CSV table of C-alpha atoms in Angstrom, one decimal:
chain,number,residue,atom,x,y,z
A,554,UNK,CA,-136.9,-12.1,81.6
A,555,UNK,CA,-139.3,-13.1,84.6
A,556,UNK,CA,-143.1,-11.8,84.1
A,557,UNK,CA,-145.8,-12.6,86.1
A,558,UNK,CA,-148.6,-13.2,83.1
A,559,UNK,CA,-149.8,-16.4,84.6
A,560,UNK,CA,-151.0,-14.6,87.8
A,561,UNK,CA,-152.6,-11.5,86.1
A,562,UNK,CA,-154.5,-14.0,83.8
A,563,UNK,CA,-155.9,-16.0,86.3
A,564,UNK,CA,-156.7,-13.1,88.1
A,565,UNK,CA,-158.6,-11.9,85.6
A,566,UNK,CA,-160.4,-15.7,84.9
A,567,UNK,CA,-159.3,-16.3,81.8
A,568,UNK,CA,-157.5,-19.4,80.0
A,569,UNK,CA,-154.3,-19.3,77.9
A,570,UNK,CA,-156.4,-19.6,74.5
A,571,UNK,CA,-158.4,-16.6,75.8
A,572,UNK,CA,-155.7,-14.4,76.0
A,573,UNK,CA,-153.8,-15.9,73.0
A,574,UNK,CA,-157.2,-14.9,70.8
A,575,UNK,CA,-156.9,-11.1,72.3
A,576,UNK,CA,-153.7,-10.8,71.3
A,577,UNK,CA,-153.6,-12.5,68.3
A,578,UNK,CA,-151.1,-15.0,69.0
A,579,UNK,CA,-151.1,-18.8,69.8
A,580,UNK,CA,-151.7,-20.7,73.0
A,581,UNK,CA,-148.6,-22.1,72.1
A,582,UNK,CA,-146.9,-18.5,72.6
A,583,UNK,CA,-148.7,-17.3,75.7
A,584,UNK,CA,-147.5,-20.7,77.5
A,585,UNK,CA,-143.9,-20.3,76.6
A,586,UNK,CA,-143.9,-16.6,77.7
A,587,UNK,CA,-145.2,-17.7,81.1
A,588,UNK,CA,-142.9,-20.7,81.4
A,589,UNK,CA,-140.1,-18.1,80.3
A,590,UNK,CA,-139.5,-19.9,77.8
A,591,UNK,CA,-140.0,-17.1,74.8
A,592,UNK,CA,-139.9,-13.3,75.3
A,593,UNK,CA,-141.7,-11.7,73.3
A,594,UNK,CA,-141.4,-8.9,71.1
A,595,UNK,CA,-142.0,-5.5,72.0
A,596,UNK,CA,-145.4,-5.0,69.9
A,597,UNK,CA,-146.7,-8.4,71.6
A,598,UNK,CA,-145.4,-7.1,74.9
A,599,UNK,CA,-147.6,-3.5,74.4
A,600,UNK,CA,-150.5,-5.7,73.5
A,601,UNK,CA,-150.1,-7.4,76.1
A,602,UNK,CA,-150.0,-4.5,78.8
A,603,UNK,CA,-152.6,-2.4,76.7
A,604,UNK,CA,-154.8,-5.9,76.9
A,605,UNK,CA,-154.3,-5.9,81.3
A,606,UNK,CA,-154.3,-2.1,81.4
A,607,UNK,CA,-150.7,-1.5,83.0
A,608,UNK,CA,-147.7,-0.5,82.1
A,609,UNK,CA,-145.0,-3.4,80.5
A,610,UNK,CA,-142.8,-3.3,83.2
A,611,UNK,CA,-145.8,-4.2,85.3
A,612,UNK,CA,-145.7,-7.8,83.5
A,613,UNK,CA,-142.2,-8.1,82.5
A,614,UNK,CA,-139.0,-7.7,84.5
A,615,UNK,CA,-135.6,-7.8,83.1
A,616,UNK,CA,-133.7,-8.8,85.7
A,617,UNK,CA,-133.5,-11.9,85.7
A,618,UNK,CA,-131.5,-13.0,88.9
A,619,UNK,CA,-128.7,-14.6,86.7
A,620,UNK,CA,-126.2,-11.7,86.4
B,275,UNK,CA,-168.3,-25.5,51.2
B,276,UNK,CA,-165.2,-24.0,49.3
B,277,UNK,CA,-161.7,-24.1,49.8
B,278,UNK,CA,-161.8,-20.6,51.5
B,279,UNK,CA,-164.7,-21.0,53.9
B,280,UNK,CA,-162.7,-24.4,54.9
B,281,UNK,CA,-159.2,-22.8,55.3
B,282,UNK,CA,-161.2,-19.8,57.2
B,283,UNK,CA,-162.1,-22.6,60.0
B,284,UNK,CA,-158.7,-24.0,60.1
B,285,UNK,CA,-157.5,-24.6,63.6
B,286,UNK,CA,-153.7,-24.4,64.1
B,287,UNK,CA,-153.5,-28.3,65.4
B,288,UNK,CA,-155.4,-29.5,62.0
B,289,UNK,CA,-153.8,-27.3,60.2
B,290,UNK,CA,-150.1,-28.6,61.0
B,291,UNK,CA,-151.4,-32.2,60.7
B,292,UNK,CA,-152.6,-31.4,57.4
B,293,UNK,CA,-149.9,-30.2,56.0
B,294,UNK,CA,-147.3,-32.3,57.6
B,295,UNK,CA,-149.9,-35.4,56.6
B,296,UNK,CA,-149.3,-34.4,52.9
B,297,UNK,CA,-145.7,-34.0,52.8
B,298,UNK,CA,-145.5,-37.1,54.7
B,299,UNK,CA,-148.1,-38.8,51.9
B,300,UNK,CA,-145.9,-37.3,49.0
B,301,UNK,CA,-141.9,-37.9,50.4
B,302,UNK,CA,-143.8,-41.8,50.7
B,303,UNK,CA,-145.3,-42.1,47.5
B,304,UNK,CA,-141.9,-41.1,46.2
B,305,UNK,CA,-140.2,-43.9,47.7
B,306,UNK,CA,-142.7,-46.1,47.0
B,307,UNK,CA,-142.8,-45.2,44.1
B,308,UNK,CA,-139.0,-45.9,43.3
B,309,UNK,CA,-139.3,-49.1,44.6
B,310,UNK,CA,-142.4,-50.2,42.5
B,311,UNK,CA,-140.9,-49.0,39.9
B,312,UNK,CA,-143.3,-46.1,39.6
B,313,UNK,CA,-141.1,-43.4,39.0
B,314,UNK,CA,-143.3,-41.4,37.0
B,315,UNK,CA,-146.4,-42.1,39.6
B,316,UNK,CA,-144.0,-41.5,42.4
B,317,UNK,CA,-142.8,-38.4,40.7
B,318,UNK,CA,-146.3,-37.3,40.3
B,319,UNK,CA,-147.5,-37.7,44.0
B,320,UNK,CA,-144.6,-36.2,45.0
B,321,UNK,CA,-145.1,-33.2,43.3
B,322,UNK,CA,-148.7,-32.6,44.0
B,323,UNK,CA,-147.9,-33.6,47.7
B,324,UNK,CA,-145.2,-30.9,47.6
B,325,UNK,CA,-147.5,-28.0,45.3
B,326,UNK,CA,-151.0,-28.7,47.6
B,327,UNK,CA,-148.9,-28.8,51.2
B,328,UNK,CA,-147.3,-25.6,50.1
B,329,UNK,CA,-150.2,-23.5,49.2
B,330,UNK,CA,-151.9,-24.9,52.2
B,331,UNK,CA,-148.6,-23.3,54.2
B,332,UNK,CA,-148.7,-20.2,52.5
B,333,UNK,CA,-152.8,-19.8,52.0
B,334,UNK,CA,-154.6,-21.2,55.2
B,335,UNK,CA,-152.9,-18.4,57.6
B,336,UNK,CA,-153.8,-15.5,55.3
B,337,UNK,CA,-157.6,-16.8,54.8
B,338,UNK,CA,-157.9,-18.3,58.3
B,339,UNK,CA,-160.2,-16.6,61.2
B,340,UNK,CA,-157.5,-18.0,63.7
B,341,UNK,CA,-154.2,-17.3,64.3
B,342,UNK,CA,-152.0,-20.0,62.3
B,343,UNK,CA,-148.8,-18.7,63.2
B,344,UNK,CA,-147.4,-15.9,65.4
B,345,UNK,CA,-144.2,-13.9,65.9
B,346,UNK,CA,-142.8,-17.2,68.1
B,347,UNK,CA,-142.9,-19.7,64.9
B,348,UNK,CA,-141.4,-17.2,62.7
B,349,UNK,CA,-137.9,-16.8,65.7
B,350,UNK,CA,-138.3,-20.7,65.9
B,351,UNK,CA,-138.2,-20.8,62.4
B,352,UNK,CA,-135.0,-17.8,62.4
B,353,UNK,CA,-133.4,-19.8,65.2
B,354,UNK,CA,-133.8,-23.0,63.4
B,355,UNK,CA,-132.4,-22.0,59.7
B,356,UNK,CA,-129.7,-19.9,61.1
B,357,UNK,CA,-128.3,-23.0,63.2
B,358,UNK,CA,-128.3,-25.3,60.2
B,359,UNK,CA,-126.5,-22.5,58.3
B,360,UNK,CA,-123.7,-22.5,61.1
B,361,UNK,CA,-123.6,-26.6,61.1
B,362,UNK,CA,-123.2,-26.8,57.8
B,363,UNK,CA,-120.5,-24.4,57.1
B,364,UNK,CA,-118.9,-25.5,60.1
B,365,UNK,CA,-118.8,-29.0,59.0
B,366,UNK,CA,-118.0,-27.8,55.2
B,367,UNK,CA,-115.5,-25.4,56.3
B,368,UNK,CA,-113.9,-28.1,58.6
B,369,UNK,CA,-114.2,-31.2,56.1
B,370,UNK,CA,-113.7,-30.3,52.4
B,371,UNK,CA,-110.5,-28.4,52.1
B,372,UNK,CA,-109.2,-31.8,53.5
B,373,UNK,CA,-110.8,-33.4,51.2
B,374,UNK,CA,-109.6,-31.7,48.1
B,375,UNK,CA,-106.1,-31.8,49.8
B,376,UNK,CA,-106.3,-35.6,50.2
B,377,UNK,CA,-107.5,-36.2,47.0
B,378,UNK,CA,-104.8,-34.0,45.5
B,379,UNK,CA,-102.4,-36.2,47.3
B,380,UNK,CA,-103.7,-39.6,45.5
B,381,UNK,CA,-105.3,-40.8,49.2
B,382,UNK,CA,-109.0,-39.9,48.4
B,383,UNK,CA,-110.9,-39.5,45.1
B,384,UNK,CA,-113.5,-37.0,45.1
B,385,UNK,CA,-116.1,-38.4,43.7
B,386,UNK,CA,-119.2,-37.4,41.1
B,387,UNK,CA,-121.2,-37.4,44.5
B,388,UNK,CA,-119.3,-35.4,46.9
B,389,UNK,CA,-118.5,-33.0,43.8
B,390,UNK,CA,-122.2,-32.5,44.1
B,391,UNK,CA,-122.6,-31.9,47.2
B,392,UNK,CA,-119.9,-29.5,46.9
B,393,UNK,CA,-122.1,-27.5,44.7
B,394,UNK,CA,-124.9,-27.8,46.4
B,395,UNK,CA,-123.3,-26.1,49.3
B,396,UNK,CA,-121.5,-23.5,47.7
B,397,UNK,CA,-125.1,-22.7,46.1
B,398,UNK,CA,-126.8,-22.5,49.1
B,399,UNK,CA,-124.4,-19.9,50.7
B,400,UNK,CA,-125.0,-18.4,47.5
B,401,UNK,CA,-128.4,-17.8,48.0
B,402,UNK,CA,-128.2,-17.6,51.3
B,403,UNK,CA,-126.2,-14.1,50.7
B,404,UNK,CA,-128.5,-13.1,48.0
B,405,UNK,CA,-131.4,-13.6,50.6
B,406,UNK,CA,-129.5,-11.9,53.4
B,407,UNK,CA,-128.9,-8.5,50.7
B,408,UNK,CA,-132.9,-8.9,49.9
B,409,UNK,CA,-133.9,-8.4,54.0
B,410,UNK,CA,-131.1,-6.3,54.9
């Protein structure tokens, strides 16, 4: 699952922690998402569009390049 | 200050280093105590180690302001338990019909120890099922 979360929160200006704290998970979380390292769940994944106002599939694309 | 209002400031770096610091101070005094010859002191730390780092574990994310732990731990912590699972059946699946094979044979002698650890096993799938019927 590629996203492009890094881009949209530095468009925005705002650290990891920042956006870990509005969605009420850890930094921890919001740098392994953006690593693709951890995808998250689908609750997390509507927080996180409702937090940039888009859609999910604005942020997160399933297709990998690996199939 | 009380215990709440300091568990409500908990950050999630001191609050793994706590916890971890007094499981690490109690699995110590334990040993230490053996060899001292403390048993009951070692026995003691051990247990208060074990009791305070557990409520600490369970508590401090339900009274802290931040977030402790999040949906990531919890797979990490899925991931983690379910891969020890498959290890160790794999490895008692693989190793201890032989055993009991052998040692019907004459060539090994299962002893007090392994017999053991034979139960402890079998009780651990055991509650791994009841567990498994609970979430289902």
């Amino acid at each position: 699952m590629q996203n492009n979360l890094s881009e949209r929160r530095e468009t925005e200006g705002i650290s990891q922690g920042d956006l870990a704290e509005a969605v009420d998970v850890t930094r921890q979380t919001i740098n392994a998402i953006e690593r693709n390292r951890y995808d998250p769940s689908l609750e997390l994944a509507f927080d996180l569009a409702t937090h940039f106002d888009c859609a999910i599939e604005e942020i997160f694309d399933p297709d990998d390049g690996e199939d | 200050m009380t215990t709440i209002t300091v568990m409500s400031r908990l950050g999630r770096r001191t609050y793994r280093r706590l916890v971890y610091g007094i499981v690490a101070v109690a699995v110590l005094g334990l040993f230490v105590g053996i060899a001292l010859g403390q048993h009951l002191a070692g026995a003691v730390v051990y247990l208060l180690g074990t009791w305070i780092g557990g409520t600490i574990t369970v508590a401090a994310p339900r009274l802290s302001d931040r977030t402790l732990q999040d949906e990531r731990d919890y797979e990490l912590h899925n991931h983690a338990s379910g891969l020890a699972l498959r290890v160790t059946m794999v490895l008692g699946l693989s190793v201890l019909p032989v055993l009991y094979v052998l040692d019907a044979g004459g060539q090994f002698e299962i002893s007090g120890a392994v017999s053991g650890m034979v139960l402890t096993l079998s009780a651990l799938f055991l509650l791994y099922g009841i567990c498994y019927g609970i979430v289902k």
